[in-house]
XYZ file of C-alpha atoms in Angstrom:
295
model
C -3.922 -18.586 15.187
C -3.978 -17.416 18.530
C 0.125 -17.382 18.603
C -0.488 -14.855 15.611
C -0.974 -11.057 16.740
C -3.943 -9.700 15.239
C -3.412 -7.355 12.114
C -6.109 -4.968 10.331
C -5.761 -4.213 7.002
C -7.519 -1.256 5.640
C -8.529 -0.967 2.414
C -9.993 2.133 1.674
C -11.723 2.745 -1.839
C -13.628 5.227 -4.453
C -14.890 3.368 -7.766
C -12.778 1.281 -7.846
C -15.119 -2.025 -8.274
C -12.873 -3.654 -11.064
C -9.867 -4.093 -8.913
C -11.372 -4.087 -5.197
C -12.070 -7.612 -5.221
C -8.770 -9.006 -6.198
C -7.436 -6.833 -3.494
C -9.329 -8.390 -0.812
C -8.943 -11.564 -2.075
C -5.160 -11.293 -1.969
C -5.149 -10.278 1.639
C -7.080 -12.963 2.692
C -5.073 -15.320 1.030
C -1.966 -14.514 3.255
C -0.231 -16.950 4.736
C -0.360 -15.359 8.345
C -4.590 -16.830 9.539
C -5.024 -13.843 11.741
C -6.507 -10.949 10.082
C -9.216 -8.992 9.540
C -9.237 -6.879 6.241
C -11.369 -3.602 7.204
C -12.975 -2.235 3.526
C -14.048 1.531 3.574
C -16.196 2.762 0.388
C -15.824 6.327 0.371
C -19.000 6.894 -1.287
C -17.954 4.460 -4.602
C -20.746 5.180 -7.475
C -19.769 2.343 -9.291
C -20.345 -1.355 -8.472
C -18.358 -1.968 -5.698
C -21.382 -2.485 -3.553
C -22.092 -5.632 -5.325
C -18.635 -6.754 -5.992
C -18.400 -6.698 -2.299
C -21.520 -9.093 -1.873
C -18.766 -11.749 -2.783
C -17.156 -11.536 0.828
C -20.555 -11.569 2.752
C -20.065 -14.743 4.411
C -16.528 -14.481 5.300
C -16.401 -13.157 8.747
C -13.036 -11.391 8.603
C -14.307 -8.972 6.235
C -15.677 -5.879 7.144
C -17.351 -3.781 4.580
C -18.252 0.119 5.641
C -19.634 2.230 3.215
C -19.519 6.234 3.416
C -20.894 9.560 1.706
C -17.627 10.779 -0.344
C -15.128 12.231 2.478
C -11.872 12.086 0.922
C -9.117 9.265 1.021
C -7.615 10.941 4.428
C -11.127 10.918 6.151
C -11.721 7.536 4.802
C -8.247 5.901 6.097
C -8.306 7.606 9.315
C -11.983 5.602 9.768
C -10.498 2.082 8.603
C -7.910 3.286 11.505
C -10.422 3.357 14.090
C -12.511 0.492 12.787
C -9.281 -1.521 13.132
C -9.230 -4.263 16.039
C -5.651 -5.302 15.978
C -2.698 -4.594 17.139
C -0.954 -4.378 14.143
C -2.917 -2.455 11.315
C -2.086 -2.896 7.203
C -2.578 -1.001 3.869
C -3.493 -2.167 0.748
C -5.078 0.311 -2.100
C -8.002 -0.870 -3.787
C -6.798 -1.195 -6.829
C -3.137 -3.289 -5.823
C -2.209 -6.933 -4.961
C -0.621 -8.504 -1.680
C 1.776 -11.064 -1.777
C 0.118 -14.266 0.168
C 3.649 -14.643 2.500
C 3.109 -10.166 2.901
C 2.813 -10.413 6.731
C 4.818 -13.593 7.500
C 7.780 -12.039 6.050
C 7.278 -8.673 7.872
C 5.540 -9.310 10.937
C 8.481 -10.857 12.993
C 10.548 -7.433 12.476
C 8.103 -6.270 15.225
C 9.582 -8.772 17.456
C 11.710 -5.383 18.507
C 9.262 -3.062 20.828
C 11.630 -0.438 19.011
C 10.430 -1.191 16.068
C 7.570 0.915 14.445
C 7.170 0.302 11.103
C 8.263 -2.356 8.364
C 7.778 -1.968 4.969
C 9.096 -3.903 1.855
C 9.887 -3.827 -1.516
C 7.196 -2.987 -4.867
C 6.451 -4.726 -7.908
C 4.536 -3.261 -10.657
C 1.618 -4.065 -13.257
C -0.463 -2.565 -15.840
C -4.409 -2.521 -15.996
C -4.186 -5.854 -17.317
C -2.079 -7.470 -14.533
C 1.181 -7.497 -16.964
C 4.274 -7.237 -15.106
C 5.895 -3.923 -16.089
C 9.813 -3.972 -15.615
C 10.555 -0.631 -12.946
C 13.701 0.033 -11.121
C 12.801 0.950 -7.645
C 12.669 4.845 -7.533
C 14.539 5.285 -3.863
C 17.496 3.693 -1.939
C 15.444 2.463 0.957
C 16.371 2.786 5.032
C 15.796 1.194 7.581
C 16.323 2.171 11.695
C 15.976 5.396 12.737
C 15.211 7.211 9.080
C 14.293 10.841 10.088
C 17.222 12.381 8.403
C 16.422 10.160 5.131
C 12.843 10.718 5.026
C 13.423 14.336 5.713
C 14.932 14.233 1.899
C 12.235 11.793 0.525
C 10.084 9.272 1.532
C 11.038 6.383 -0.232
C 8.676 4.111 1.847
C 6.349 2.412 -0.531
C 2.404 3.113 1.881
C 0.970 0.657 0.523
C 3.769 -2.168 1.785
C 3.960 -0.714 5.038
C 2.897 -2.756 8.637
C 2.287 0.042 11.416
C 2.328 -0.590 15.013
C -0.868 0.171 16.917
C 1.317 2.497 19.794
C 2.026 4.458 16.676
C -1.274 5.656 16.036
C -2.167 6.042 19.691
C 1.473 7.871 20.092
C 1.515 9.724 17.113
C -1.717 10.293 15.523
C -3.452 9.091 12.625
C -3.480 10.922 8.971
C -3.745 14.615 8.883
C -7.147 15.590 7.058
C -6.515 19.241 6.730
C -4.282 17.357 3.691
C -5.528 16.390 0.391
C -2.320 14.705 -0.858
C 1.104 13.379 1.057
C -0.749 12.110 3.812
C 1.560 9.090 4.257
C 5.063 10.958 3.827
C 3.541 13.513 6.914
C 2.438 9.976 8.749
C 6.096 8.564 8.253
C 7.860 11.609 9.324
C 5.825 11.984 12.398
C 6.327 8.314 13.523
C 10.184 8.826 12.351
C 10.595 10.880 15.736
C 9.704 7.938 17.758
C 10.209 5.132 16.036
C 12.419 2.999 14.078
C 11.512 1.540 10.913
C 12.701 -1.988 9.022
C 12.982 -2.691 5.530
C 12.556 -5.654 3.966
C 14.000 -6.254 0.807
C 11.472 -8.907 -0.835
C 8.711 -7.991 -2.999
C 5.369 -8.484 -1.064
C 3.566 -5.957 -2.407
C 2.068 -5.330 -6.345
C 1.233 -2.231 -7.213
C -0.740 -1.707 -10.141
C -0.434 1.432 -13.118
C -3.144 2.123 -14.577
C -5.283 4.904 -16.437
C -7.924 5.409 -13.884
C -5.261 5.935 -11.245
C -5.478 9.595 -9.410
C -4.566 12.660 -11.396
C -0.943 13.104 -11.583
C -1.037 16.693 -10.078
C 2.518 17.338 -9.881
C 2.066 21.028 -8.757
C -0.676 20.148 -5.750
C 2.026 16.814 -4.494
C 4.526 19.560 -4.330
C 2.238 22.325 -2.761
C 1.509 19.576 -0.094
C 4.985 18.582 0.010
C 6.342 22.175 1.128
C 3.657 22.243 3.434
C 4.215 19.063 5.402
C 7.585 19.854 5.392
C 7.231 22.874 6.667
C 5.154 21.748 9.126
C 7.280 19.001 10.120
C 10.263 20.980 10.642
C 8.254 23.404 12.583
C 7.442 20.796 14.993
C 10.435 19.702 15.592
C 13.087 22.111 15.479
C 15.583 19.654 17.586
C 15.736 16.589 14.951
C 15.753 19.080 11.870
C 19.603 20.147 11.961
C 19.841 23.870 10.311
C 22.235 21.718 7.556
C 19.358 18.879 7.132
C 16.897 21.450 6.793
C 18.457 23.253 4.122
C 19.434 20.123 2.120
C 15.186 18.859 2.218
C 14.548 22.822 1.098
C 16.746 22.654 -1.879
C 16.006 19.069 -3.100
C 12.202 20.418 -2.760
C 13.120 23.103 -5.293
C 15.316 21.060 -7.365
C 12.289 18.327 -7.913
C 9.426 20.754 -8.416
C 11.665 22.591 -11.332
C 12.080 19.180 -12.780
C 8.759 17.940 -12.343
C 7.736 21.278 -14.164
C 10.533 21.778 -16.774
C 9.575 18.009 -17.673
C 5.750 18.154 -17.733
C 5.724 21.835 -19.179
C 8.716 22.025 -21.237
C 9.051 25.460 -19.806
C 12.943 26.952 -18.430
C 12.063 30.153 -16.204
C 9.905 29.161 -13.697
C 12.444 25.900 -13.129
C 15.440 27.957 -13.324
C 14.098 30.043 -10.882
C 13.133 26.871 -8.398
C 17.053 25.555 -8.908
C 18.728 28.589 -8.015
C 16.659 29.289 -5.039
C 17.608 25.424 -4.217
C 21.215 26.213 -4.543
C 20.397 29.284 -2.148
C 19.318 27.368 0.714
C 21.985 24.524 -0.124
C 25.161 25.479 -2.962
C 26.921 22.119 -2.193
C 24.023 19.984 -3.632
C 25.284 18.477 -6.448
C 21.784 17.218 -7.559
C 20.741 21.350 -7.816
C 23.972 21.823 -10.227
C 23.252 18.380 -12.315
C 19.748 19.274 -12.726
C 20.480 22.894 -14.121
C 23.390 21.697 -16.816
C 20.671 19.143 -17.503
C 17.876 22.090 -17.909
C 20.743 23.959 -20.088
C 21.079 21.138 -22.123
C 17.765 21.209 -22.964
C 17.159 24.302 -23.999
C 20.438 24.745 -26.187
């Protein structure tokens, strides 16, 4: 164990008592032995307290109960309580593969690497496997340019170096959504990222998850992108910024069109996106798709 750096695994939970014990157990089953699990209970009103009693005798597990303050504050408390030189995450309704840290931790041998992430698989509420293609291309190295266009990093797969936290900060508590994308953008300025193609994380899709609030997600995404570009004008070229804004407007257009079966607002967003970057083929393809649906 002394040869392995300590990894702190932060699990923030709210009313997920039916899944939380399995999430904790999957982390504890790691082939990587030097770890701790920090569970932040963000004011759950279910049987989380009783379920966590299963781990009362495991010194690797710390359970901290607070009043309900929201996801960003819960995760930041977990970061504050973490003792390891490396920090990882697991959502309370998801699972880790038992070799996750064994696969990812060696990538930190390069001191320039701040974040290591991996691929995911999917299950439903009954733990039945779901076939689902990864929605994004993954990238390694200096990833700012790609990350400005899309958040391609599955949050729960990530392991971060503590120095990232010390140098670039934790989660922005002013953001109700999109806190991981904001974090990765800030970290990408100074650190390299490494993608491991192995599946080390199991993401659960179930009806009780956070609401699919696509309008709220895009409202916060616009806010995060504007914040990052304004804070890092030398890191984002005008051409890249134009492409990022185009992608944002076009993405929102298609989300609204799909969910609400409308056309006027999506059309407005697509045209705004193409004004930012008229060469963006995604915009023209989306426009054609929208018009075909309308016919």
